[in-house]
XYZ file of C-alpha atoms in Angstrom:
712
model
C 0.000 0.000 0.000
C 1.552 3.342 -0.954
C 2.264 5.931 1.686
C 0.607 9.307 1.291
C 0.124 12.662 2.917
C -2.841 15.007 2.886
C -3.206 17.063 -0.260
C -2.887 20.319 1.692
C 0.379 21.250 3.443
C 0.260 20.970 7.211
C -1.441 23.941 8.847
C -2.324 25.698 5.564
C -5.516 24.005 4.436
C -8.524 26.237 3.839
C -11.766 25.771 5.765
C -13.711 26.219 2.542
C -11.474 23.968 0.444
C -13.685 20.905 0.868
C -17.490 20.629 0.919
C -19.464 19.170 3.810
C -19.046 15.391 3.597
C -22.512 13.786 3.566
C -21.183 10.536 5.081
C -21.034 12.204 8.503
C -23.770 13.217 10.935
C -22.422 16.735 11.328
C -25.108 17.884 13.736
C -24.218 15.043 16.095
C -20.517 15.858 15.718
C -21.112 19.532 16.471
C -23.280 18.610 19.459
C -20.569 16.492 21.097
C -17.845 19.062 20.415
C -19.961 21.746 22.064
C -20.703 19.467 25.020
C -16.993 18.777 25.436
C -16.214 22.502 25.407
C -18.979 23.220 27.900
C -17.627 20.577 30.297
C -14.119 21.985 29.947
C -15.482 25.472 30.620
C -17.341 24.283 33.708
C -14.366 22.418 35.163
C -11.841 25.144 34.488
C -14.083 27.906 35.853
C -15.016 25.888 38.942
C -11.421 25.008 39.707
C -10.260 28.601 39.315
C -12.761 29.643 41.984
C -11.697 27.175 44.665
C -12.306 29.609 47.502
C -16.006 29.975 46.671
C -16.812 26.352 45.798
C -17.026 23.495 48.321
C -14.059 21.180 47.902
C -16.273 18.178 47.178
C -17.501 19.976 44.034
C -14.006 20.223 42.564
C -12.391 18.171 39.832
C -9.064 17.376 41.459
C -7.439 16.132 38.232
C -8.507 18.324 35.312
C -7.259 17.869 31.744
C -8.869 20.041 29.094
C -9.521 18.558 25.651
C -10.220 21.884 23.943
C -8.529 21.980 20.558
C -8.398 18.183 20.391
C -12.151 17.791 20.367
C -13.217 18.131 16.741
C -10.948 15.389 15.389
C -11.739 13.021 18.247
C -15.498 13.380 17.806
C -15.166 12.801 14.062
C -13.185 9.635 14.784
C -15.727 8.477 17.358
C -18.553 8.875 14.864
C -16.878 6.222 12.694
C -16.370 3.656 15.470
C -19.783 2.095 15.059
C -19.029 -1.636 15.078
C -19.933 -3.599 18.224
C -16.435 -5.062 18.535
C -14.343 -1.964 17.851
C -11.819 -1.507 20.662
C -10.152 1.752 21.648
C -7.038 2.428 23.695
C -7.383 6.045 24.775
C -5.698 8.382 27.255
C -6.486 11.141 29.703
C -7.351 13.788 27.071
C -9.857 11.598 25.219
C -13.195 12.647 26.719
C -14.572 14.034 23.420
C -14.136 10.586 21.886
C -15.978 8.962 24.779
C -18.841 11.445 24.494
C -19.209 10.512 20.852
C -19.275 6.810 21.826
C -22.147 7.234 24.263
C -20.677 8.573 27.501
C -23.386 10.563 29.288
C -22.784 14.113 30.461
C -23.650 13.106 34.006
C -21.119 10.252 33.978
C -18.479 12.439 32.356
C -18.574 15.040 35.111
C -19.623 12.710 37.928
C -16.559 10.578 37.394
C -14.279 13.623 37.323
C -15.812 14.689 40.635
C -15.100 11.210 42.041
C -18.765 10.554 42.788
C -20.372 7.145 43.173
C -20.978 5.201 39.989
C -19.357 6.177 36.723
C -16.099 4.712 35.524
C -14.667 3.688 38.868
C -17.029 4.543 41.721
C -14.647 7.279 42.842
C -11.552 5.025 42.904
C -9.638 6.500 39.961
C -9.154 9.950 38.496
C -12.136 10.797 36.320
C -10.180 11.476 33.147
C -8.918 7.881 33.269
C -12.034 6.241 31.926
C -13.542 3.265 30.125
C -16.655 1.984 28.394
C -17.523 -1.741 28.466
C -18.618 -2.805 25.016
C -21.916 -4.416 25.894
C -23.782 -2.325 23.315
C -21.073 -0.853 21.112
C -17.376 -0.054 20.930
C -15.216 -0.868 23.938
C -12.954 1.788 25.414
C -10.279 -0.214 27.194
C -9.547 0.895 30.766
C -7.201 3.857 30.545
C -4.141 4.335 32.725
C -2.560 7.420 34.192
C 0.800 6.647 32.576
C 1.782 7.771 29.080
C 1.988 5.341 26.171
C 0.486 2.291 27.884
C -2.646 2.488 25.705
C -0.914 1.317 22.534
C -0.043 -2.336 23.107
C -3.450 -3.283 24.597
C -5.076 -1.752 21.501
C -2.767 -3.862 19.344
C -3.732 -6.917 21.401
C -7.392 -6.117 20.772
C -6.666 -5.847 17.031
C -4.950 -9.253 17.074
C -7.938 -10.661 18.963
C -10.203 -9.326 16.197
C -8.165 -11.278 13.657
C -8.191 -14.437 15.773
C -11.881 -14.354 16.538
C -12.728 -13.822 12.858
C -10.428 -16.446 11.391
C -9.837 -19.107 14.051
C -13.166 -18.940 15.905
C -15.205 -18.017 12.809
C -17.186 -15.374 14.708
C -18.837 -13.409 11.920
C -19.818 -10.465 14.128
C -16.124 -9.578 14.486
C -15.811 -8.937 10.737
C -14.711 -5.359 10.073
C -13.953 -4.599 13.727
C -10.738 -2.687 14.436
C -8.454 -1.644 17.253
C -7.719 2.059 17.664
C -5.075 3.785 19.779
C -5.153 7.520 20.537
C -2.116 9.413 21.694
C -0.375 12.744 21.665
C 2.862 13.496 19.878
C 4.883 13.032 23.070
C 3.631 9.464 23.468
C 5.309 8.401 20.227
C 8.602 8.368 22.126
C 7.435 5.593 24.463
C 8.184 1.885 24.367
C 4.489 1.161 24.090
C 4.088 3.090 20.844
C 7.014 1.433 19.106
C 6.122 -2.021 20.337
C 2.536 -1.651 19.119
C 3.758 -0.270 15.797
C 5.995 -3.310 15.346
C 3.143 -5.656 16.173
C 0.669 -3.913 13.881
C 2.968 -3.705 10.871
C 4.567 -7.163 11.098
C 1.194 -8.876 11.614
C -0.829 -6.519 9.369
C -3.288 -5.976 12.197
C -6.581 -4.081 11.763
C -5.323 -1.174 13.857
C -5.487 2.597 13.560
C -3.007 4.894 15.292
C -4.569 8.322 15.846
C -1.877 10.860 16.785
C -3.047 14.322 17.795
C -0.103 16.701 17.807
C -0.393 19.920 19.814
C 3.358 20.429 19.749
C 3.955 20.094 23.488
C 4.439 17.264 25.947
C 3.587 19.424 28.980
C 6.403 21.892 28.287
C 8.701 19.852 26.017
C 8.325 20.540 22.316
C 7.605 17.820 19.795
C 11.080 18.045 18.264
C 12.370 16.390 21.441
C 9.933 13.470 21.068
C 10.725 12.518 17.479
C 13.260 13.951 14.991
C 11.725 16.837 13.076
C 8.634 16.762 15.262
C 6.430 14.787 12.845
C 6.032 11.063 13.415
C 4.187 10.577 10.107
C 7.159 11.874 8.146
C 9.517 9.617 10.064
C 7.427 6.502 9.400
C 7.234 6.955 5.631
C 9.541 3.980 5.063
C 7.537 1.554 7.198
C 6.082 -1.340 5.259
C 2.441 -2.286 5.765
C 1.566 1.137 7.226
C -0.929 3.459 5.539
C -0.115 7.067 6.471
C -2.110 10.255 6.433
C -0.905 13.601 7.778
C -2.820 16.842 7.954
C -4.378 19.769 9.726
C -6.619 18.771 12.615
C -8.017 22.308 12.828
C -9.790 21.888 9.492
C -12.892 19.694 9.940
C -13.226 18.939 6.245
C -9.636 17.806 5.914
C -9.679 15.938 9.232
C -12.838 14.026 8.389
C -11.522 13.032 4.972
C -8.210 11.750 6.340
C -9.739 9.923 9.310
C -12.394 8.288 7.138
C -9.787 7.177 4.629
C -7.729 5.523 7.374
C -10.716 3.835 9.029
C -11.882 2.472 5.663
C -8.377 1.176 4.933
C -8.180 -0.694 8.241
C -11.750 -2.035 8.114
C -11.099 -3.302 4.604
C -8.423 -5.687 5.853
C -5.470 -3.917 4.252
C -3.469 -3.593 7.471
C -2.754 -0.799 9.927
C -2.933 2.928 9.359
C -1.663 6.022 11.144
C -3.209 9.460 10.911
C -1.262 12.423 12.297
C -3.228 15.628 12.841
C -1.862 18.912 14.129
C -4.073 20.589 16.721
C -3.678 23.645 18.980
C -3.191 23.555 22.707
C -5.801 25.959 24.003
C -5.166 25.495 27.714
C -2.465 24.500 30.135
C -1.489 20.835 30.227
C -3.650 20.231 33.293
C -5.473 22.100 36.010
C -2.411 22.735 38.232
C -0.161 23.567 35.266
C 0.484 27.177 34.201
C 1.632 27.275 30.590
C 2.597 30.932 30.821
C 5.695 29.804 32.641
C 7.070 28.156 29.495
C 5.092 29.670 26.575
C 5.127 33.195 25.229
C 1.955 35.240 24.793
C 2.524 35.108 21.030
C 2.666 31.284 21.058
C -0.546 31.071 23.056
C -2.285 33.593 20.791
C -1.220 31.693 17.685
C -2.860 28.538 19.033
C -6.041 30.411 19.930
C -6.233 31.634 16.339
C -6.184 27.963 15.181
C -9.115 26.886 17.378
C -11.020 24.219 15.386
C -14.423 25.024 16.926
C -14.937 28.330 15.039
C -13.674 26.536 11.939
C -16.228 23.768 12.469
C -18.964 26.381 12.734
C -17.748 28.121 9.565
C -17.670 24.774 7.781
C -21.269 23.952 8.712
C -22.948 27.368 8.664
C -24.629 28.122 6.309
C -23.780 25.217 3.971
C -25.137 22.511 6.310
C -27.262 24.380 8.852
C -28.541 27.918 9.280
C -27.418 30.452 11.876
C -30.667 29.849 13.713
C -30.112 26.085 13.761
C -26.606 26.537 15.159
C -27.983 28.846 17.855
C -30.653 26.279 18.640
C -27.970 23.585 18.897
C -25.982 25.723 21.350
C -29.108 26.193 23.460
C -29.760 22.420 23.424
C -26.207 21.769 24.594
C -26.549 24.364 27.352
C -29.738 22.700 28.605
C -28.273 19.192 28.455
C -25.016 20.176 30.122
C -26.862 22.097 32.810
C -29.013 19.062 33.588
C -26.015 16.743 33.476
C -23.944 18.919 35.778
C -26.802 19.163 38.253
C -27.246 15.385 38.209
C -23.500 14.834 38.670
C -23.347 17.218 41.623
C -26.351 15.479 43.167
C -24.657 12.105 43.110
C -23.690 10.666 46.448
C -20.116 10.371 47.597
C -18.493 6.942 47.146
C -18.994 4.519 50.033
C -15.787 4.062 52.081
C -17.047 0.643 53.181
C -16.752 -0.609 49.590
C -13.210 0.532 48.850
C -11.657 -2.874 49.589
C -13.909 -4.724 47.155
C -12.797 -6.060 43.770
C -9.054 -6.396 44.304
C -9.782 -9.996 43.272
C -12.811 -11.621 41.700
C -15.641 -12.068 44.175
C -18.785 -14.135 44.372
C -21.414 -12.095 42.580
C -23.739 -10.067 44.780
C -27.104 -8.612 43.938
C -26.606 -5.325 42.101
C -23.032 -6.049 40.941
C -22.407 -5.164 37.310
C -21.158 -8.022 35.088
C -17.451 -7.939 34.387
C -16.145 -7.314 30.861
C -13.076 -9.410 30.013
C -11.843 -12.989 30.174
C -14.095 -16.005 30.031
C -17.530 -15.754 31.549
C -18.188 -17.632 34.772
C -20.339 -20.030 32.766
C -17.545 -20.727 30.270
C -15.113 -21.422 33.101
C -17.578 -23.663 34.915
C -18.096 -25.700 31.746
C -14.391 -26.586 31.686
C -14.868 -28.541 34.914
C -11.925 -29.711 37.007
C -11.166 -31.851 40.039
C -9.071 -31.445 43.175
C -8.472 -35.202 43.259
C -5.359 -36.356 41.361
C -5.740 -39.197 38.910
C -4.098 -42.392 40.208
C -1.031 -44.027 38.680
C 0.018 -41.174 36.388
C 3.436 -41.477 34.806
C 6.370 -39.791 36.533
C 7.221 -36.598 34.665
C 9.558 -33.626 35.026
C 8.264 -30.131 35.655
C 8.987 -28.873 32.124
C 7.115 -31.808 30.615
C 3.995 -31.429 32.759
C 3.770 -27.704 32.019
C 3.836 -28.540 28.312
C 1.228 -31.262 28.753
C -1.025 -28.998 30.808
C -0.813 -26.226 28.215
C -1.679 -28.756 25.511
C -4.636 -30.014 27.544
C -6.043 -26.507 27.988
C -5.413 -25.578 24.345
C -7.523 -28.602 23.445
C -10.274 -27.839 25.949
C -10.494 -24.069 25.439
C -10.365 -22.638 21.892
C -10.037 -19.120 23.325
C -6.673 -19.898 24.942
C -3.489 -18.615 23.251
C 0.178 -19.211 24.163
C 2.854 -16.751 23.078
C 6.160 -15.058 23.851
C 9.665 -14.766 22.476
C 10.811 -18.077 20.937
C 7.837 -20.110 22.187
C 6.744 -21.143 18.683
C 9.125 -22.965 16.335
C 11.876 -23.291 18.941
C 9.545 -24.259 21.759
C 10.901 -21.771 24.292
C 14.406 -21.276 25.644
C 13.647 -24.023 28.186
C 11.781 -26.109 25.525
C 8.625 -26.056 27.643
C 6.407 -25.233 24.633
C 8.243 -27.559 22.249
C 5.895 -29.051 19.660
C 2.837 -27.006 20.660
C 2.904 -24.753 17.606
C 3.128 -27.735 15.266
C 0.192 -29.360 17.034
C -2.096 -26.326 17.507
C -0.979 -23.942 14.774
C 0.740 -20.565 14.654
C -2.483 -18.658 15.364
C -2.636 -20.188 18.844
C 1.017 -20.732 19.755
C 3.189 -17.985 18.343
C 6.382 -15.985 18.639
C 6.456 -12.290 19.440
C 8.891 -9.459 18.908
C 11.483 -8.848 21.599
C 9.431 -6.505 23.735
C 8.102 -7.472 27.121
C 5.911 -4.351 27.064
C 4.426 -5.703 23.852
C 3.984 -9.242 25.164
C 2.108 -8.177 28.287
C 0.268 -5.212 26.751
C -0.913 -7.440 23.906
C -2.219 -9.900 26.495
C -4.277 -7.116 28.106
C -6.186 -6.351 24.913
C -6.716 -10.042 24.216
C -8.003 -10.743 27.721
C -10.394 -7.794 27.718
C -11.727 -9.050 24.370
C -12.661 -12.364 26.000
C -9.653 -14.534 25.161
C -7.331 -16.334 27.617
C -3.726 -15.257 26.936
C -0.864 -17.299 28.407
C 2.230 -15.162 27.930
C 5.806 -16.237 28.552
C 8.555 -13.920 29.784
C 11.823 -15.756 29.248
C 13.407 -14.898 32.601
C 12.185 -13.093 35.716
C 14.518 -10.118 35.205
C 13.161 -9.600 31.704
C 9.731 -8.738 33.102
C 11.015 -5.363 34.298
C 10.278 -3.462 31.044
C 6.663 -4.658 31.320
C 6.239 -3.578 34.921
C 3.886 -0.723 34.053
C 1.530 -3.029 32.175
C 1.733 -5.693 34.888
C 0.787 -3.227 37.606
C -2.076 -1.860 35.520
C -3.438 -5.373 34.956
C -3.445 -6.124 38.667
C -5.447 -3.028 39.560
C -7.833 -3.156 36.587
C -10.745 -4.861 38.302
C -10.466 -2.632 41.384
C -10.019 0.693 39.595
C -12.951 0.037 37.264
C -15.188 -1.086 40.158
C -15.499 -4.592 38.709
C -16.449 -3.397 35.214
C -13.294 -4.827 33.585
C -10.782 -7.580 34.228
C -7.786 -8.980 32.359
C -7.233 -12.507 33.727
C -4.011 -13.398 31.951
C -1.386 -15.969 32.922
C 2.261 -14.913 32.782
C 4.736 -17.799 32.866
C 8.098 -16.611 34.192
C 11.138 -18.857 34.684
C 13.514 -17.576 37.315
C 15.752 -18.450 40.220
C 19.129 -20.178 40.168
C 19.896 -22.736 37.494
C 21.643 -26.073 37.664
C 25.079 -25.215 39.039
C 24.892 -21.678 37.669
C 23.520 -18.266 38.530
C 23.915 -14.632 37.488
C 22.234 -11.275 38.151
C 20.192 -11.390 34.919
C 18.762 -14.888 34.486
C 18.650 -16.087 38.089
C 16.603 -13.426 39.813
C 13.790 -14.665 42.036
C 12.272 -11.510 43.557
C 8.831 -13.048 43.913
C 7.959 -10.466 46.534
C 7.623 -7.949 43.698
C 4.450 -9.680 42.554
C 3.128 -10.105 46.067
C 3.316 -6.300 46.224
C 1.529 -5.983 42.850
C -2.062 -5.791 44.024
C -4.600 -7.968 42.260
C -2.173 -10.674 41.126
C -2.125 -14.322 42.095
C 1.402 -15.717 42.438
C 2.096 -19.448 42.095
C 5.506 -20.976 42.878
C 5.214 -24.764 42.488
C 7.983 -26.970 43.863
C 7.072 -30.098 41.923
C 5.439 -31.322 38.745
C 2.103 -32.362 40.267
C 1.572 -28.974 41.906
C 2.583 -27.252 38.680
C -0.230 -29.032 36.838
C -2.886 -28.146 39.384
C -1.836 -24.545 39.832
C -1.312 -23.805 36.137
C -4.700 -25.214 35.215
C -6.339 -23.262 38.047
C -4.628 -20.105 36.785
C -5.847 -20.626 33.220
C -9.413 -21.034 34.512
C -9.311 -18.159 36.991
C -10.962 -14.756 36.911
C -7.750 -13.193 38.264
C -4.380 -12.577 36.598
C -1.617 -14.967 37.658
C 2.169 -14.954 37.772
C 3.183 -18.596 37.318
C 6.801 -18.968 38.444
C 8.729 -21.853 36.866
C 11.964 -22.350 38.759
C 14.968 -22.751 36.483
C 16.601 -25.411 38.639
C 13.447 -27.528 38.456
C 13.149 -26.968 34.698
C 16.774 -28.002 34.134
C 16.827 -31.136 36.335
C 14.623 -34.039 37.349
C 14.264 -32.586 40.841
C 10.589 -31.996 41.452
C 9.463 -34.831 39.190
C 6.108 -36.329 40.175
C 3.281 -38.445 38.846
C 1.079 -36.635 36.350
C -2.170 -35.963 38.240
C -4.470 -35.868 35.215
C -5.962 -33.461 32.706
C -8.649 -32.231 35.109
C -6.496 -31.675 38.191
C -6.838 -28.305 39.940
C -5.259 -26.876 43.095
C -7.015 -23.887 44.683
C -4.766 -20.904 45.287
C -3.882 -20.171 48.909
C -3.694 -23.783 50.075
C -0.346 -24.933 51.496
C 0.911 -28.515 51.283
C 2.152 -30.217 54.467
C 5.117 -32.314 53.365
C 6.322 -33.493 56.791
C 4.475 -33.613 60.109
C 6.120 -32.701 63.387
C 5.645 -30.921 66.708
C 9.002 -29.256 67.314
C 9.347 -26.513 64.710
C 7.408 -25.178 61.725
C 9.401 -24.698 58.515
C 7.694 -22.568 55.867
C 9.086 -22.477 52.332
C 8.207 -22.480 48.626
C 9.740 -23.026 45.195
C 13.067 -24.817 44.798
C 13.955 -24.287 48.457
C 11.341 -26.921 49.300
C 13.695 -29.710 48.272
C 16.540 -28.475 50.441
C 14.114 -28.143 53.341
C 12.887 -31.709 52.811
C 16.479 -32.964 52.922
C 17.045 -31.102 56.165
C 13.701 -32.066 57.738
C 14.283 -35.768 57.098
C 17.206 -35.601 59.539
C 14.750 -34.826 62.372
C 12.237 -37.616 62.813
C 8.877 -36.207 63.906
C 10.201 -32.784 64.855
C 9.629 -30.702 61.710
C 6.235 -29.549 60.445
C 7.162 -28.643 56.869
C 4.794 -26.455 54.844
C 5.179 -25.754 51.132
C 3.099 -22.616 50.566
C 2.813 -23.262 46.795
C 1.282 -19.792 46.321
C 2.343 -16.578 48.011
C -0.564 -14.457 46.729
C -2.741 -15.508 48.354
C -0.804 -17.436 50.998
C -2.188 -19.924 53.478
C -2.176 -17.932 56.714
C -4.462 -20.426 58.386
C -2.126 -23.368 57.882
C 0.950 -21.412 58.988
C -0.736 -19.999 62.094
C -2.162 -23.391 63.082
C 1.249 -25.016 62.779
C 3.168 -22.302 64.625
C 0.590 -22.145 67.416
C 1.176 -25.870 67.837
C 4.986 -26.018 67.529
C 5.873 -22.634 69.076
C 8.810 -22.196 66.692
C 9.148 -21.142 63.052
C 11.860 -21.026 60.394
C 11.076 -19.405 57.026
C 13.313 -20.359 54.105
C 13.202 -18.626 50.722
C 15.431 -17.713 47.786
C 14.564 -14.038 47.574
C 16.774 -11.581 49.434
C 16.381 -10.988 53.157
C 15.413 -7.331 53.281
C 11.708 -6.941 52.479
C 11.484 -10.507 51.187
C 8.139 -12.242 51.507
C 9.348 -13.994 54.643
C 9.192 -10.625 56.395
C 5.434 -10.497 55.746
C 4.984 -13.908 57.329
C 7.055 -12.827 60.328
C 4.877 -9.737 60.753
C 1.699 -11.823 60.737
C 3.135 -14.294 63.251
C 4.280 -11.469 65.539
C 0.747 -10.104 65.593
C -1.365 -13.258 65.592
C 0.849 -15.943 67.181
C 3.078 -13.964 69.551
C 1.864 -15.611 72.746
C 2.383 -19.074 71.276
C 6.061 -18.526 70.383
C 8.818 -20.194 72.388
C 11.583 -18.645 70.271
C 12.049 -15.742 67.857
C 10.848 -16.428 64.307
C 13.888 -17.081 62.107
C 14.508 -16.428 58.417
C 17.045 -18.149 56.199
C 17.320 -16.474 52.810
C 19.724 -15.330 50.130
C 22.000 -12.621 51.474
C 21.283 -9.090 50.247
C 23.495 -9.460 47.178
C 22.715 -10.121 43.498
C 22.824 -13.757 42.410
C 26.443 -14.661 41.514
C 27.647 -16.651 38.500
C 30.273 -19.155 39.650
C 28.892 -22.258 41.440
C 31.176 -21.658 44.437
C 29.789 -18.139 44.902
C 26.246 -19.296 44.164
C 26.290 -21.894 46.926
C 27.817 -19.330 49.263
C 24.627 -17.235 49.161
C 21.917 -19.874 48.733
C 20.452 -21.592 51.803
C 21.749 -25.186 51.746
C 20.290 -28.300 53.343
C 23.155 -28.146 55.849
C 22.502 -24.537 56.901
C 18.778 -25.268 57.130
C 19.567 -28.262 59.355
C 21.750 -26.080 61.603
C 18.982 -23.499 62.027
C 16.414 -26.183 62.830
C 18.761 -27.717 65.412
C 19.319 -24.340 67.041
C 15.587 -23.622 67.215
C 14.771 -27.024 68.715
C 17.008 -26.418 71.720
C 15.766 -22.894 72.473
C-alpha cells in the first residue's frame, strides 16, 4: 500500500477547500464538540474559583480537551461496530462522548462521585466503556503510552476471533489507539507499531499533535517533530498527515484511514496537528514556558470556530446553530446538576474487587476474560488421577498447556521463541506444530508488547498465556503488569484482564547470574490484584497452572529454572482435570518441634534437612504466596511454638518478612523462640557455582537453624 500525505500542506488548508461530507452526521458531531467545550469550561471555571466552591464539588485532576475535540469526535462517529476496541488516554473525553458517555457520567466521574467509571476510585479522566452495546474503550491508565499495546492486542484478537473462531460479528472490527505526539517516544508506541505492521493488524493509530508534551516541544519526542514523516519507510503502514483544525480535511483523512483498516489492508496512522488551548492540566500554568505570542497563535487555530464556519450556512442555518448551542446548554446544565447530586463513594466498599468475588445482587457483570459459565463448563477436580506417569516439571507444564489448548479454543500461548523453537527451556516444544501458529506464536522482543498485547486479548474475552523468558526480563513490562493487577479494582469490577504470565527464574543447575537467576517473587506479592504461584514439583505445577488458566484473576506462574533443568521436582502426572485452589499450602512433613515454611526450589533443600529430624519438623510448602495460606501457617506455629522461614529471595523486604509480621501479631503468645529467616544474602545472584552456593540456603545450613531452634 503506498504511503501518502494530505493534499494540503500541514497547517495551511482552507476551511472552505472541501465541501461538507454527507457521510457524517455533522449535527451530532457539532453537538458532542460543544458538550466537550462546555464541560471543559465548567471544570476550568469551577477550579479557578476554589475559595467559593465546596471542595467536594471540585475536579481534582482536570485535563482540558479543547482543541483536540473536533478530530476526536469525528473519529468516534466512525467507530460504530460492536467489537471496535479503543485504547485512549487522559485527554480523550470528546471521543468517549461521541461513543455514548453521558454528560452526568463524564462530570460525575471527574468529581469522584459514586458510579461512573470507577465509583470514585480513579481519576475521572482515566475512563472506560464496556462494550456491551457498542465499541469498547479499554480501561485507561494514568501513565503515558500504555494504551498502545493493549489496543494492538485487541486488534490481534479481532483477527483471531474472525479467522480461528469463525465469529462473523467480528468482521470489520478494528483496534484504535489515541495518543499525543509526546507518546510516540514511548516503548508502548514502538512495540505496538511493530506488532501492527509485522502482523498486518486491523489497527489505527490516531496521533493528535499539539506540539507540546507538557512543556517539552515535539522536536524532542521525534526527529523533526512529525512522526508521520519519520514513518514513511515503514512497510504495511498506511499514512495520512494533515491539519486537525480543518474539519473537512480531518474528516476526509480519518475516514480514509478507518476504511483502509476495516477493509483488511493492514494498519494505518493518521497524524493531525491541533492547537493547545489550555495549560497541560489544572495545576499547570503554561505561561511559565510559553510566550503570549505562542498562546495567541494557538487560539487563532481553534477548530471550533472553523467547524462552525464549515457547517454554517452550507449545512445548517445560523438559527439552527444557535438552537444547537441552546440544546447543549440545557443538556449540560441538567447533566452537571445530576453529577453534583450524586452521592459520595462509600468508604465501606473501597476494599472490594481487588480480586474476583462471588457475585452479589446489584453487581455489574465484568467485561473481560471467560464468563463464569464458560469457566464452569471446563470442569476440574481437586483429586489427582491415580497411577500417572512420573514426569519432570517442564514436561507437565507442556502437557497442561496442551490439555487446555484442546479444551479451550479461546486460549493462546505466546512469547519470544515459544513457537518454532519451543521456548528457551523447551517447555512449549511441539505445541505450535500441534495447535498452529495462530494459537502458539512468537512475538517481537518486547516485554511491554507481550504483556500489553495480552491485556487487549483478555479484555476481548480470550485467555492469553504469555511467557517472559526470565524473571529479570519482566522489568520493562512492569507498568503493564501493575495496571493489569489493579484493573478490576479501579474500574469497580467493570473490567478484568485474567491473563497468565509464565516466568522462569531463580538459580539454574550449578549456575547463577544477576540477569537470568533473579527470584524476587515479593515484587508480585506487592503488585495488588495478582495471584502468584511458585510450584515446587510437577504435580503442583499441573494443578496450579490449570487453576490459573481457569481463573478470573491474573496470575504470575513462576517456573523455577533449577526444576526446569533437572529431574528434581518430578512427580506423577495428576491428570488433565487436576486443579489446586490458590492459597492452600501442602504439608510435606508432620512434626511438633518446629514449623518450617518455604516455597519453590527451596522446598527440596528443606525436605532434605527435615528428614534428619524424625517427627520434629512440620514442613509447609506454601505453593502460592498471593494468596498465601495464613491459616495453615498460624495453626502449625501455634502448635509447635517455633518457626523457620526459608526462601530464595533476598532478606530485606522478602516475603518472609510479611509472614514474620503476621506471626508477631497473631501468634506472639504461642512462640517459644524468635521467628527465624534463612534467605539469600542481600546481594545479586552470583555466577560461579562456588559463589552461588555461598549465598543460597543449603540443606546443611537449614539443618543447623532447625537444630538451634529445637534447643531454644
